[in-house]
Amino acid sequence: MSLMDKVVAAVTPPESEEQRAEARAKARAAAMEGDWLSLVLDHHQQIEAAFVAVKSATDAASRGDAQEHLALLLTGHSIAEEAVIYPALVKTGEEGHSTKAYTEQSAAKVQMGLLEDLDPMSQDYLDKLEHIRGAVAHHVYEEEGNWFVDLKQKLAPADQTKLTFRYQQEFSRYTRGSEEDEFEVPSAASRMHDPLTGAKAKN
Ligand SMILES: [Fe+2]
């Protein structure tokens, strides 16, 4: 078993549903409307709903469509975090959190790739899907439980503004032209201009 497999194989999240709900409520309280943290939390909730949609699909075609939607969201969201949010963790002295975050998201990408080769209506497929869902749920809990709330407190306001712009920009670059292109961008973020170039954020 590779290191990546081991990361994902530890599927049963050690935290309870209540702890996850508590972490999310705290993260929501720390977020401001339209800022990077609120966008991240919105995406986490959309990803959770997308996992449910894949599992509850009743035929191969609709499960395939739901899987495609889940993969689009997961990859777009993770790319934006990896390009923008995790470097900010390093900037604030949290190299350990950053390294763990990159490793966990890479593992999820590996497993999502392998999922594509399984019969969508098989038990193997459902088992792997559940493994990925559990690993992603734990990763999300780590982000919401303290990593991102700490980051929100530590970063200077100008850096927060840049993070919001760049997170949205990276997510849009990946999902542009897809149904996610219709993603509702909170007004504060959609009005935002690039703090470096002055260009308006594209959605
Ligand atoms: Fe995330």
mmCIF file of C-alpha atoms and ligand atoms in Angstrom:
data_model
loop_
_atom_site.group_PDB
_atom_site.id
_atom_site.type_symbol
_atom_site.label_atom_id
_atom_site.label_comp_id
_atom_site.label_asym_id
_atom_site.label_seq_id
_atom_site.Cartn_x
_atom_site.Cartn_y
_atom_site.Cartn_z
ATOM 1 C CA MET A 1 0.000 0.000 0.000
ATOM 2 C CA SER A 2 1.464 3.335 -1.023
ATOM 3 C CA LEU A 3 1.644 6.315 1.307
ATOM 4 C CA MET A 4 -1.163 7.929 -0.685
ATOM 5 C CA ASP A 5 -3.348 4.846 -0.255
ATOM 6 C CA LYS A 6 -2.636 4.790 3.458
ATOM 7 C CA VAL A 7 -3.688 8.408 3.821
ATOM 8 C CA VAL A 8 -7.020 7.657 2.174
ATOM 9 C CA ALA A 9 -7.387 4.207 3.738
ATOM 10 C CA ALA A 10 -7.671 5.799 7.177
ATOM 11 C CA VAL A 11 -11.246 6.528 6.307
ATOM 12 C CA THR A 12 -13.185 6.670 9.481
ATOM 13 C CA PRO A 13 -12.885 10.284 10.530
ATOM 14 C CA PRO A 14 -11.873 10.377 14.199
ATOM 15 C CA GLU A 15 -14.116 13.358 14.840
ATOM 16 C CA SER A 16 -17.878 13.119 15.362
ATOM 17 C CA GLU A 17 -20.642 14.750 13.325
ATOM 18 C CA GLU A 18 -21.212 17.145 16.229
ATOM 19 C CA GLN A 19 -17.560 18.181 16.268
ATOM 20 C CA ARG A 20 -17.689 18.785 12.527
ATOM 21 C CA ALA A 21 -20.832 20.901 12.857
ATOM 22 C CA GLU A 22 -19.258 22.868 15.685
ATOM 23 C CA ALA A 23 -16.090 23.510 13.664
ATOM 24 C CA ARG A 24 -18.149 24.701 10.708
ATOM 25 C CA ALA A 25 -20.220 27.040 12.847
ATOM 26 C CA LYS A 26 -17.044 28.594 14.262
ATOM 27 C CA ALA A 27 -15.507 28.951 10.810
ATOM 28 C CA ARG A 28 -18.730 30.573 9.513
ATOM 29 C CA ALA A 29 -18.630 32.993 12.434
ATOM 30 C CA ALA A 30 -15.028 33.911 11.564
ATOM 31 C CA ALA A 31 -15.850 34.452 7.866
ATOM 32 C CA MET A 32 -17.131 37.681 6.359
ATOM 33 C CA GLU A 33 -19.651 37.779 3.513
ATOM 34 C CA GLY A 34 -17.871 37.175 0.224
ATOM 35 C CA ASP A 35 -14.395 36.664 1.665
ATOM 36 C CA TRP A 36 -12.082 33.736 0.864
ATOM 37 C CA LEU A 37 -13.201 31.792 3.927
ATOM 38 C CA SER A 38 -16.891 32.101 3.066
ATOM 39 C CA LEU A 39 -16.161 30.937 -0.516
ATOM 40 C CA VAL A 40 -14.183 27.958 0.811
ATOM 41 C CA LEU A 41 -17.004 27.007 3.188
ATOM 42 C CA ASP A 42 -19.581 27.279 0.387
ATOM 43 C CA HIS A 43 -17.463 24.947 -1.730
ATOM 44 C CA HIS A 44 -17.046 22.468 1.124
ATOM 45 C CA GLN A 45 -20.835 22.269 1.455
ATOM 46 C CA GLN A 46 -21.269 21.853 -2.302
ATOM 47 C CA ILE A 47 -18.706 19.031 -2.278
ATOM 48 C CA GLU A 48 -20.559 17.251 0.522
ATOM 49 C CA ALA A 49 -23.819 17.492 -1.432
ATOM 50 C CA ALA A 50 -22.038 16.192 -4.560
ATOM 51 C CA PHE A 51 -20.833 13.076 -2.677
ATOM 52 C CA VAL A 52 -24.425 12.389 -1.599
ATOM 53 C CA ALA A 53 -25.637 12.797 -5.194
ATOM 54 C CA VAL A 54 -23.105 10.234 -6.493
ATOM 55 C CA LYS A 55 -24.026 7.701 -3.834
ATOM 56 C CA SER A 56 -27.765 8.078 -4.310
ATOM 57 C CA ALA A 57 -27.702 7.825 -8.138
ATOM 58 C CA THR A 58 -29.683 4.771 -9.226
ATOM 59 C CA ASP A 59 -28.171 3.998 -12.647
ATOM 60 C CA ALA A 60 -24.745 4.083 -14.274
ATOM 61 C CA ALA A 61 -25.419 7.112 -16.481
ATOM 62 C CA SER A 62 -26.683 9.374 -13.716
ATOM 63 C CA ARG A 63 -23.937 8.181 -11.369
ATOM 64 C CA GLY A 64 -21.371 9.034 -14.063
ATOM 65 C CA ASP A 65 -22.823 12.534 -14.409
ATOM 66 C CA ALA A 66 -22.840 13.019 -10.644
ATOM 67 C CA GLN A 67 -19.233 11.769 -10.404
ATOM 68 C CA GLU A 68 -18.170 14.243 -13.082
ATOM 69 C CA HIS A 69 -19.815 17.063 -11.132
ATOM 70 C CA LEU A 70 -18.106 15.961 -7.910
ATOM 71 C CA ALA A 71 -14.699 15.731 -9.625
ATOM 72 C CA LEU A 72 -15.111 19.193 -11.145
ATOM 73 C CA LEU A 73 -15.907 20.740 -7.779
ATOM 74 C CA LEU A 74 -13.229 18.828 -5.871
ATOM 75 C CA THR A 75 -10.481 19.603 -8.372
ATOM 76 C CA GLY A 76 -11.444 23.254 -8.868
ATOM 77 C CA HIS A 77 -11.629 23.812 -5.139
ATOM 78 C CA SER A 78 -8.391 21.960 -4.354
ATOM 79 C CA ILE A 79 -6.431 23.737 -7.080
ATOM 80 C CA ALA A 80 -7.562 27.096 -5.714
ATOM 81 C CA GLU A 81 -6.557 26.096 -2.182
ATOM 82 C CA GLU A 82 -3.209 24.707 -3.327
ATOM 83 C CA ALA A 83 -2.356 27.787 -5.387
ATOM 84 C CA VAL A 84 -3.558 30.391 -2.918
ATOM 85 C CA ILE A 85 -4.560 29.274 0.582
ATOM 86 C CA TYR A 86 -1.843 26.754 1.448
ATOM 87 C CA PRO A 87 0.984 29.145 0.504
ATOM 88 C CA ALA A 88 -0.640 31.585 2.951
ATOM 89 C CA LEU A 89 -0.387 28.885 5.648
ATOM 90 C CA VAL A 90 3.366 28.765 4.973
ATOM 91 C CA LYS A 91 3.542 32.546 5.064
ATOM 92 C CA THR A 92 2.039 32.530 8.555
ATOM 93 C CA GLY A 93 4.491 29.885 9.815
ATOM 94 C CA GLU A 94 2.248 26.828 9.437
ATOM 95 C CA GLU A 95 4.417 24.698 7.146
ATOM 96 C CA GLY A 96 3.235 21.509 8.889
ATOM 97 C CA HIS A 97 -0.428 22.222 8.195
ATOM 98 C CA SER A 98 0.391 23.166 4.628
ATOM 99 C CA THR A 99 2.352 19.946 3.926
ATOM 100 C CA LYS A 100 -0.424 17.811 5.411
ATOM 101 C CA ALA A 101 -3.045 19.653 3.381
ATOM 102 C CA TYR A 102 -1.183 19.151 0.068
ATOM 103 C CA THR A 103 -0.595 15.453 0.847
ATOM 104 C CA GLU A 104 -4.226 14.796 1.709
ATOM 105 C CA GLN A 105 -5.544 16.536 -1.396
ATOM 106 C CA SER A 106 -3.075 14.694 -3.652
ATOM 107 C CA ALA A 107 -4.266 11.414 -2.159
ATOM 108 C CA ALA A 108 -7.869 12.332 -2.899
ATOM 109 C CA LYS A 109 -6.935 13.130 -6.524
ATOM 110 C CA VAL A 110 -5.259 9.717 -6.889
ATOM 111 C CA GLN A 111 -8.331 7.928 -5.537
ATOM 112 C CA MET A 112 -10.762 9.977 -7.654
ATOM 113 C CA GLY A 113 -8.702 8.973 -10.703
ATOM 114 C CA LEU A 114 -8.857 5.290 -9.740
ATOM 115 C CA LEU A 115 -12.609 5.575 -9.110
ATOM 116 C CA GLU A 116 -13.077 6.344 -12.802
ATOM 117 C CA ASP A 117 -11.930 2.805 -13.701
ATOM 118 C CA LEU A 118 -14.435 1.001 -11.494
ATOM 119 C CA ASP A 119 -17.867 -0.237 -12.518
ATOM 120 C CA PRO A 120 -20.067 2.586 -11.211
ATOM 121 C CA MET A 121 -22.743 0.217 -9.944
ATOM 122 C CA SER A 122 -20.337 -2.165 -8.145
ATOM 123 C CA GLN A 123 -19.697 -2.526 -4.415
ATOM 124 C CA ASP A 124 -15.994 -1.763 -5.032
ATOM 125 C CA TYR A 125 -17.031 1.586 -6.435
ATOM 126 C CA LEU A 126 -19.234 2.406 -3.432
ATOM 127 C CA ASP A 127 -16.471 1.333 -1.037
ATOM 128 C CA LYS A 128 -13.894 3.570 -2.699
ATOM 129 C CA LEU A 129 -16.365 6.436 -2.894
ATOM 130 C CA GLU A 130 -16.988 6.104 0.852
ATOM 131 C CA HIS A 131 -13.244 6.014 1.542
ATOM 132 C CA ILE A 132 -12.734 9.217 -0.411
ATOM 133 C CA ARG A 133 -15.743 10.872 1.239
ATOM 134 C CA GLY A 134 -14.426 10.009 4.696
ATOM 135 C CA ALA A 135 -10.930 11.277 3.903
ATOM 136 C CA VAL A 136 -12.282 14.510 2.432
ATOM 137 C CA ALA A 137 -14.592 15.003 5.450
ATOM 138 C CA HIS A 138 -11.613 14.704 7.787
ATOM 139 C CA HIS A 139 -9.527 17.077 5.666
ATOM 140 C CA VAL A 140 -12.371 19.605 5.669
ATOM 141 C CA TYR A 141 -12.639 19.282 9.448
ATOM 142 C CA GLU A 142 -8.932 20.049 9.821
ATOM 143 C CA GLU A 143 -9.282 23.126 7.616
ATOM 144 C CA GLU A 144 -12.418 24.425 9.310
ATOM 145 C CA GLY A 145 -11.483 23.297 12.823
ATOM 146 C CA ASN A 146 -8.397 25.425 13.150
ATOM 147 C CA TRP A 147 -6.095 25.806 10.126
ATOM 148 C CA PHE A 148 -8.240 28.344 8.289
ATOM 149 C CA VAL A 149 -9.668 30.089 11.343
ATOM 150 C CA ASP A 150 -6.077 30.676 12.525
ATOM 151 C CA LEU A 151 -5.164 31.948 9.082
ATOM 152 C CA LYS A 152 -8.120 34.325 9.133
ATOM 153 C CA GLN A 153 -6.882 35.760 12.427
ATOM 154 C CA LYS A 154 -3.205 35.957 11.518
ATOM 155 C CA LEU A 155 -3.283 37.487 8.045
ATOM 156 C CA ALA A 156 -3.218 41.242 7.528
ATOM 157 C CA PRO A 157 -6.345 42.784 5.909
ATOM 158 C CA ALA A 158 -4.538 43.487 2.618
ATOM 159 C CA ASP A 159 -3.447 39.848 2.415
ATOM 160 C CA GLN A 160 -7.021 38.739 3.115
ATOM 161 C CA THR A 161 -8.266 40.833 0.208
ATOM 162 C CA LYS A 162 -5.671 39.353 -2.102
ATOM 163 C CA LEU A 163 -6.527 35.827 -0.959
ATOM 164 C CA THR A 164 -10.213 36.342 -1.751
ATOM 165 C CA PHE A 165 -9.431 37.631 -5.240
ATOM 166 C CA ARG A 166 -6.921 34.923 -6.042
ATOM 167 C CA TYR A 167 -9.002 32.044 -4.631
ATOM 168 C CA GLN A 168 -11.949 33.066 -6.746
ATOM 169 C CA GLN A 169 -9.727 33.562 -9.801
ATOM 170 C CA GLU A 170 -8.166 30.091 -9.566
ATOM 171 C CA PHE A 171 -11.522 28.368 -8.996
ATOM 172 C CA SER A 172 -13.018 30.197 -11.983
ATOM 173 C CA ARG A 173 -10.087 29.287 -14.233
ATOM 174 C CA TYR A 174 -10.754 25.604 -13.649
ATOM 175 C CA THR A 175 -14.545 25.630 -13.770
ATOM 176 C CA ARG A 176 -15.080 28.263 -16.498
ATOM 177 C CA GLY A 177 -17.374 26.983 -19.239
ATOM 178 C CA SER A 178 -18.911 24.373 -16.952
ATOM 179 C CA GLU A 179 -22.120 24.529 -14.965
ATOM 180 C CA GLU A 180 -19.952 25.707 -12.063
ATOM 181 C CA ASP A 181 -19.324 28.823 -14.134
ATOM 182 C CA GLU A 182 -22.769 29.809 -12.918
ATOM 183 C CA PHE A 183 -21.451 29.600 -9.370
ATOM 184 C CA GLU A 184 -22.976 32.440 -7.487
ATOM 185 C CA VAL A 185 -20.177 34.735 -6.463
ATOM 186 C CA PRO A 186 -21.020 36.827 -3.441
ATOM 187 C CA SER A 187 -21.227 40.474 -4.401
ATOM 188 C CA ALA A 188 -18.207 41.592 -2.393
ATOM 189 C CA ALA A 189 -15.975 39.134 -4.241
ATOM 190 C CA SER A 190 -17.462 39.804 -7.678
ATOM 191 C CA ARG A 191 -16.852 43.527 -7.339
ATOM 192 C CA MET A 192 -13.282 42.966 -6.329
ATOM 193 C CA HIS A 193 -10.293 44.102 -8.339
ATOM 194 C CA ASP A 194 -6.900 42.486 -8.471
ATOM 195 C CA PRO A 195 -4.911 44.281 -5.773
ATOM 196 C CA LEU A 196 -1.769 44.052 -7.931
ATOM 197 C CA THR A 197 -2.974 44.876 -11.437
ATOM 198 C CA GLY A 198 -6.328 46.582 -10.795
ATOM 199 C CA ALA A 199 -8.053 44.128 -13.164
ATOM 200 C CA LYS A 200 -11.590 43.114 -12.267
ATOM 201 C CA ALA A 201 -12.093 39.530 -11.085
ATOM 202 C CA LYS A 202 -13.448 37.331 -13.854
ATOM 203 C CA ASN A 203 -16.129 34.841 -13.007
HETATM 204 FE FE FE B 1 -10.972 22.773 1.387
#
